[in-house]
Structures are given as structure tokens and as C-alpha cells.
Amino acid sequence: MELAMIGLGKMGGNMAQRLLKGGHRVVGVNHSAEVTRQLAAEHGLVPAFSTAEAVAALTAPRTIWVMVPAGDATEVVVNELAGLLAPGDIIIDGGNTFYKDDIRRAGALEPKGIHYVDAGTSGGVWGLAEGYSLMIGGTKEVVERLRPIFETLAPEADKGWGRVGPVGAGHFVKMIHNGIEYGLMQAYAEGFEIMHTKKEFGLDLEQISQIWRYGSVVRSWLLDLTAEALAKDQNLSHIEGWVADSGEGRWTAAEAIDLDVPAPVITLALQQRFISRQDESYAAKLVAAMRNEFGGHAIKTK
């Protein structure tokens, strides 16, 4: 099968390589012509240097996988494709798009006869070797037509991927997936911090992470990665405690509010990321001031 990949960043480039190894013909575009040429030389990618050139290199009906940052960048690419594609062609958005944007875009493309599929994609930098988890939204017929692509990208042809519902459902499920991820990471981080602080036991955190990896009810891939990080430096002295968020945790928390579903762990994990970015918390200073005012409790001064 053939397709064009618009956006050959780290993840998109790895996905293109996995597809090429699986025998698919992949036309690729990156904002850097040098990256495009490099992937073409190393892996057999068909290079293209514009979206229009990539579309022209495919035989109708065409499949275009968009792998650019969610938001304005994706909007620009999809709008450009809307003017280049024909009825029967398919756009797959594999980024971290907000699911309501998928529904809107699919509605705008429907009168043109252009199909839209949202593919929530998980796997990170390990996806090239291990395969990607794919949560797909779209019509049954269109998703089935794309089956060879998804089977190649997934860990196994019949594992790690599936159509989860209509357009929008794929990125909705991926959004919840990432919200859960926030909670899992926060729980691991808090537990290891407690052990790190218990100095009198002299705990070897890398050893403990290795013990937990086998037989424990808390074993997971995240724990495997934690063990690797701790093996390098248990004190994480080279890392600043500043944690970004790419949006999905916020969307998950907002969706929980809209649906009247309690999600305290996910929401608090998101809030902890905000806290990590504060050099100094005004709120914490105010709490200290209040405690001093009503109870004469000690405060630390500069």
C-alpha cells in the first residue's frame, strides 16, 4: 500500500521507517528538506518537498497521514489538503488533536467526498522497534481499507490497534489514555520521592525498581523506563524538576467536568505539573502568612 506522510519529525520519521520496512511505499515531506533527503537516502522514502508534490506522487484514491503538531499546524495542512484531494481520498490525523476539531474537520471535508480518520498514536521513541498503539476513529469501511497500514504500525497485526468508534473517538480515547498516564507517572514519582527522602534506610531506588518489575502488581512499561532512568543517576541531578504538559491532561480534566465524572487523580496530577513550573509559589507564601497570623506558626524569611 502507498501513502504520504506529512511531517517527518522524530515520531513521524520512525513511523515512516516502520511502514517502509513493512513493504509500503511512503512519500514523505518535512519542513526541513535536509531531513527529507536523509530519510530518503537511508530508508528508501520517496522524497517530496511540498504537500502538493506529495499528493501528486500518489495514485488515486490517495491516503495522506498528517503527523504535525496539533492545533494551527494541523489546521493549515488539512485545509491545504482539502484543496488538493479528490472524492475517495483519505486524510489520517495521527497527532494529538482535540477530538472536537476532528469532528469539525470531518464535517467540512464530507461534502467534498474526502474521508477523515483520527488515529490516536502512542509509543513514543520506542514505536519504531516495538510498534505503536493505535486508537482509531472513522467509518468502518474506511478504517478497513487502511487495515494494512495499521497492521504494519501496530506491535502485531492483530494486537495494539483497533477502530474504537466514529470520527473523533480515536483522539478522545487517546486523550483519556494520556490523562491516565499523568496519574500513573505522578503516583510512581511520589512513591519514589518518599523512599528517596527516607535516608536512614539507605534505599537503593534502582534496585527497588528492578524488584518491582517482576511479579509486582505495579509493574509496567513506565516502571521499566523509571528503572532505566534511576540506573543512570538515582539523584537525577542533571534534571530540573520542571514538567511540561502537551494538552491532553487539560482536555481530560475538562471533559470530566463536562460529564460530571469525578477524576481527582488525573486532575491533581495535572495540577502538580503546574506546580513544578513555579520558581516560587505565591499561594504557598500566603498560606504561611495566614498560619502565622492565626496561630503564630513559624515562617521562613529571606
Short mmCIF file of C-alpha atoms in Angstrom, two decimals, residues 57-276:
data_model
loop_
_atom_site.label_atom_id
_atom_site.label_comp_id
_atom_site.label_asym_id
_atom_site.label_seq_id
_atom_site.Cartn_x
_atom_site.Cartn_y
_atom_site.Cartn_z
CA ALA A 57 3.25 11.39 -6.22
CA LEU A 58 0.35 9.12 -5.17
CA THR A 59 -2.14 7.14 -7.24
CA ALA A 60 -5.83 7.83 -6.56
CA PRO A 61 -7.53 7.08 -4.26
CA ARG A 62 -4.84 8.62 -2.07
CA THR A 63 -4.04 8.31 1.63
CA ILE A 64 -2.32 11.16 3.46
CA TRP A 65 -1.08 10.73 7.03
CA VAL A 66 -0.70 14.10 8.79
CA MET A 67 1.85 13.99 11.61
CA VAL A 68 2.42 17.62 12.58
CA PRO A 69 1.81 19.42 15.91
CA ALA A 70 -1.84 19.66 16.94
CA GLY A 71 -3.61 22.99 16.54
CA ASP A 72 -2.77 25.61 13.94
CA ALA A 73 -0.15 23.49 12.16
CA THR A 74 -2.59 20.63 11.60
CA GLU A 75 -5.34 23.06 10.60
CA VAL A 76 -3.14 24.60 7.91
CA VAL A 77 -2.15 21.21 6.46
CA VAL A 78 -5.71 19.82 6.44
CA ASN A 79 -7.03 22.99 4.79
CA GLU A 80 -4.33 22.76 2.13
CA LEU A 81 -5.12 19.10 1.52
CA ALA A 82 -8.82 19.92 1.18
CA GLY A 83 -7.93 21.90 -1.96
CA LEU A 84 -5.66 19.20 -3.39
CA LEU A 85 -7.54 15.95 -2.81
CA ALA A 86 -10.47 14.39 -4.63
CA PRO A 87 -13.51 12.32 -3.63
CA GLY A 88 -12.44 8.96 -2.20
CA ASP A 89 -9.13 10.23 -0.82
CA ILE A 90 -8.36 9.84 2.91
CA ILE A 91 -6.73 12.14 5.46
CA ILE A 92 -5.41 10.46 8.64
CA ASP A 93 -4.54 12.77 11.53
CA GLY A 94 -2.06 10.91 13.75
CA GLY A 95 -1.18 13.83 16.03
CA ASN A 96 -2.67 14.75 19.41
CA THR A 97 -5.61 16.72 18.05
CA PHE A 98 -8.53 17.73 20.27
CA TYR A 99 -11.34 15.35 19.28
CA LYS A 100 -13.90 18.11 18.65
CA ASP A 101 -11.57 19.55 15.99
CA ASP A 102 -11.61 16.14 14.28
CA ILE A 103 -15.40 16.15 14.16
CA ARG A 104 -15.43 19.69 12.75
CA ARG A 105 -12.83 18.94 10.09
CA ALA A 106 -14.53 15.72 9.03
CA GLY A 107 -17.80 17.62 8.64
CA ALA A 108 -16.13 20.24 6.44
CA LEU A 109 -14.49 17.56 4.25
CA GLU A 110 -17.57 15.36 3.87
CA PRO A 111 -19.25 17.48 1.12
CA LYS A 112 -16.04 17.13 -0.91
CA GLY A 113 -16.15 13.34 -0.58
CA ILE A 114 -12.83 13.33 1.32
CA HIS A 115 -12.68 10.86 4.20
CA TYR A 116 -11.16 11.77 7.57
CA VAL A 117 -9.72 9.38 10.13
CA ASP A 118 -8.28 10.28 13.54
CA ALA A 119 -5.59 7.95 14.85
CA GLY A 120 -4.57 8.39 18.46
CA THR A 121 -0.98 7.17 18.46
CA SER A 122 1.08 6.02 21.45
CA GLY A 123 4.54 4.51 21.50
CA GLY A 124 6.95 7.43 21.55
CA VAL A 125 10.54 6.86 20.53
CA TRP A 126 10.17 3.10 21.09
CA GLY A 127 7.49 2.70 18.45
CA LEU A 128 9.89 2.02 15.59
CA ALA A 129 11.14 -1.16 17.26
CA GLU A 130 8.16 -2.14 19.42
CA GLY A 131 5.21 -0.93 17.33
CA TYR A 132 2.59 1.71 18.02
CA SER A 133 -0.67 1.54 19.94
CA LEU A 134 -3.33 2.97 17.62
CA MET A 135 -6.79 4.13 18.68
CA ILE A 136 -8.71 4.87 15.50
CA GLY A 137 -11.84 6.89 14.80
CA GLY A 138 -13.64 6.77 11.44
CA THR A 139 -16.19 4.86 9.41
CA LYS A 140 -15.83 1.08 9.41
CA GLU A 141 -15.38 0.92 5.65
CA VAL A 142 -12.58 3.49 5.53
CA VAL A 143 -10.72 2.05 8.53
CA GLU A 144 -10.93 -1.41 6.97
CA ARG A 145 -9.45 -0.01 3.75
CA LEU A 146 -6.50 1.26 5.80
CA ARG A 147 -6.02 -2.04 7.65
CA PRO A 148 -2.62 -2.89 6.02
CA ILE A 149 -1.16 0.39 7.33
CA PHE A 150 -2.40 -0.10 10.88
CA GLU A 151 -1.34 -3.76 10.96
CA THR A 152 2.19 -2.74 9.98
CA LEU A 153 2.47 0.07 12.54
CA ALA A 154 1.00 -1.92 15.44
CA PRO A 155 3.06 -4.26 17.65
CA GLU A 156 1.36 -7.19 15.92
CA ALA A 157 -1.17 -7.36 13.10
CA ASP A 158 -3.95 -8.34 15.50
CA LYS A 159 -2.78 -6.58 18.65
CA GLY A 160 -2.40 -2.98 19.80
CA TRP A 161 -4.74 -1.29 17.35
CA GLY A 162 -8.41 -1.03 16.54
CA ARG A 163 -11.31 1.14 15.45
CA VAL A 164 -12.83 2.47 18.66
CA GLY A 165 -15.71 4.45 17.14
CA PRO A 166 -16.66 7.17 14.65
CA VAL A 167 -14.56 10.21 13.78
CA GLY A 168 -13.34 11.87 16.97
CA ALA A 169 -13.41 8.68 19.03
CA GLY A 170 -9.77 7.85 18.31
CA HIS A 171 -8.37 11.08 19.68
CA PHE A 172 -10.93 11.08 22.51
CA VAL A 173 -9.65 7.67 23.70
CA LYS A 174 -6.03 8.82 23.26
CA MET A 175 -6.84 11.90 25.36
CA ILE A 176 -8.10 9.70 28.19
CA HIS A 177 -5.07 7.41 27.73
CA ASN A 178 -2.78 10.40 28.32
CA GLY A 179 -4.81 11.53 31.33
CA ILE A 180 -4.33 8.08 32.89
CA GLU A 181 -0.64 8.33 32.03
CA TYR A 182 -0.43 11.58 34.04
CA GLY A 183 -1.86 9.82 37.10
CA LEU A 184 0.39 6.78 36.79
CA MET A 185 3.53 8.86 36.45
CA GLN A 186 2.59 11.06 39.40
CA ALA A 187 1.96 8.02 41.64
CA TYR A 188 5.33 6.50 40.76
CA ALA A 189 7.05 9.86 41.28
CA GLU A 190 5.51 10.41 44.71
CA GLY A 191 6.29 6.90 45.92
CA PHE A 192 9.92 7.11 44.84
CA GLU A 193 10.28 10.56 46.41
CA ILE A 194 9.10 9.19 49.77
CA MET A 195 11.70 6.41 49.55
CA HIS A 196 14.38 8.86 48.40
CA THR A 197 13.70 11.00 51.47
CA LYS A 198 13.94 8.06 53.94
CA LYS A 199 17.72 8.49 54.25
CA GLU A 200 18.27 6.27 57.30
CA PHE A 201 17.41 3.12 55.31
CA GLY A 202 19.90 3.88 52.54
CA LEU A 203 17.45 2.57 49.96
CA ASP A 204 18.76 1.71 46.51
CA LEU A 205 15.94 3.01 44.33
CA GLU A 206 17.23 1.42 41.16
CA GLN A 207 17.32 -1.96 42.91
CA ILE A 208 13.77 -1.48 44.18
CA SER A 209 12.52 -0.52 40.74
CA GLN A 210 14.09 -3.69 39.37
CA ILE A 211 12.43 -5.82 42.07
CA TRP A 212 9.04 -4.29 41.28
CA ARG A 213 9.43 -5.00 37.57
CA TYR A 214 8.91 -8.74 38.14
CA GLY A 215 5.82 -10.20 39.77
CA SER A 216 4.67 -6.96 41.39
CA VAL A 217 1.15 -5.64 40.83
CA VAL A 218 2.65 -2.23 40.00
CA ARG A 219 4.90 -3.49 37.20
CA SER A 220 4.52 -1.62 33.91
CA TRP A 221 6.41 -0.18 30.96
CA LEU A 222 6.56 3.15 32.81
CA LEU A 223 8.29 1.34 35.68
CA ASP A 224 10.74 -0.21 33.20
CA LEU A 225 11.61 3.28 31.97
CA THR A 226 11.87 4.54 35.55
CA ALA A 227 14.38 1.78 36.31
CA GLU A 228 16.46 2.83 33.30
CA ALA A 229 16.48 6.47 34.44
CA LEU A 230 17.44 5.53 38.02
CA ALA A 231 20.25 3.30 36.78
CA LYS A 232 21.86 6.36 35.23
CA ASP A 233 21.55 8.65 38.27
CA GLN A 234 19.37 7.97 41.31
CA ASN A 235 19.52 11.62 42.38
CA LEU A 236 18.52 12.82 38.89
CA SER A 237 20.98 15.64 39.46
CA HIS A 238 21.10 16.55 35.77
CA ILE A 239 17.35 17.11 35.52
CA GLU A 240 15.39 20.19 36.57
CA GLY A 241 12.05 19.46 38.26
CA TRP A 242 10.06 21.26 35.56
CA VAL A 243 7.33 19.20 33.88
CA ALA A 244 5.53 20.28 30.71
CA ASP A 245 2.10 19.19 29.56
CA SER A 246 1.09 18.87 25.93
CA GLY A 247 -2.64 19.49 26.40
CA GLU A 248 -4.28 16.11 26.70
CA GLY A 249 -4.33 16.15 30.51
CA ARG A 250 -6.12 19.51 30.47
CA TRP A 251 -8.65 18.25 27.95
CA THR A 252 -9.26 15.10 30.01
CA ALA A 253 -9.87 17.11 33.18
CA ALA A 254 -12.20 19.49 31.33
CA GLU A 255 -14.11 16.57 29.80
CA ALA A 256 -14.55 15.01 33.25
CA ILE A 257 -16.06 18.28 34.48
CA ASP A 258 -18.39 18.49 31.46
CA LEU A 259 -19.56 14.91 32.03
CA ASP A 260 -19.85 15.25 35.84
CA VAL A 261 -17.37 12.41 36.24
CA PRO A 262 -15.05 12.62 39.27
CA ALA A 263 -11.40 12.36 38.21
CA PRO A 264 -9.38 13.62 41.18
CA VAL A 265 -6.18 11.66 40.47
CA ILE A 266 -5.85 12.79 36.86
CA THR A 267 -6.80 16.37 37.72
CA LEU A 268 -4.35 16.57 40.64
CA ALA A 269 -1.57 15.06 38.52
CA LEU A 270 -2.14 17.88 36.02
CA GLN A 271 -2.05 20.48 38.81
CA GLN A 272 1.23 19.02 40.07
CA ARG A 273 2.76 19.74 36.68
CA PHE A 274 1.73 23.36 37.02
CA ILE A 275 3.32 23.48 40.48
CA SER A 276 6.59 22.12 39.06
#
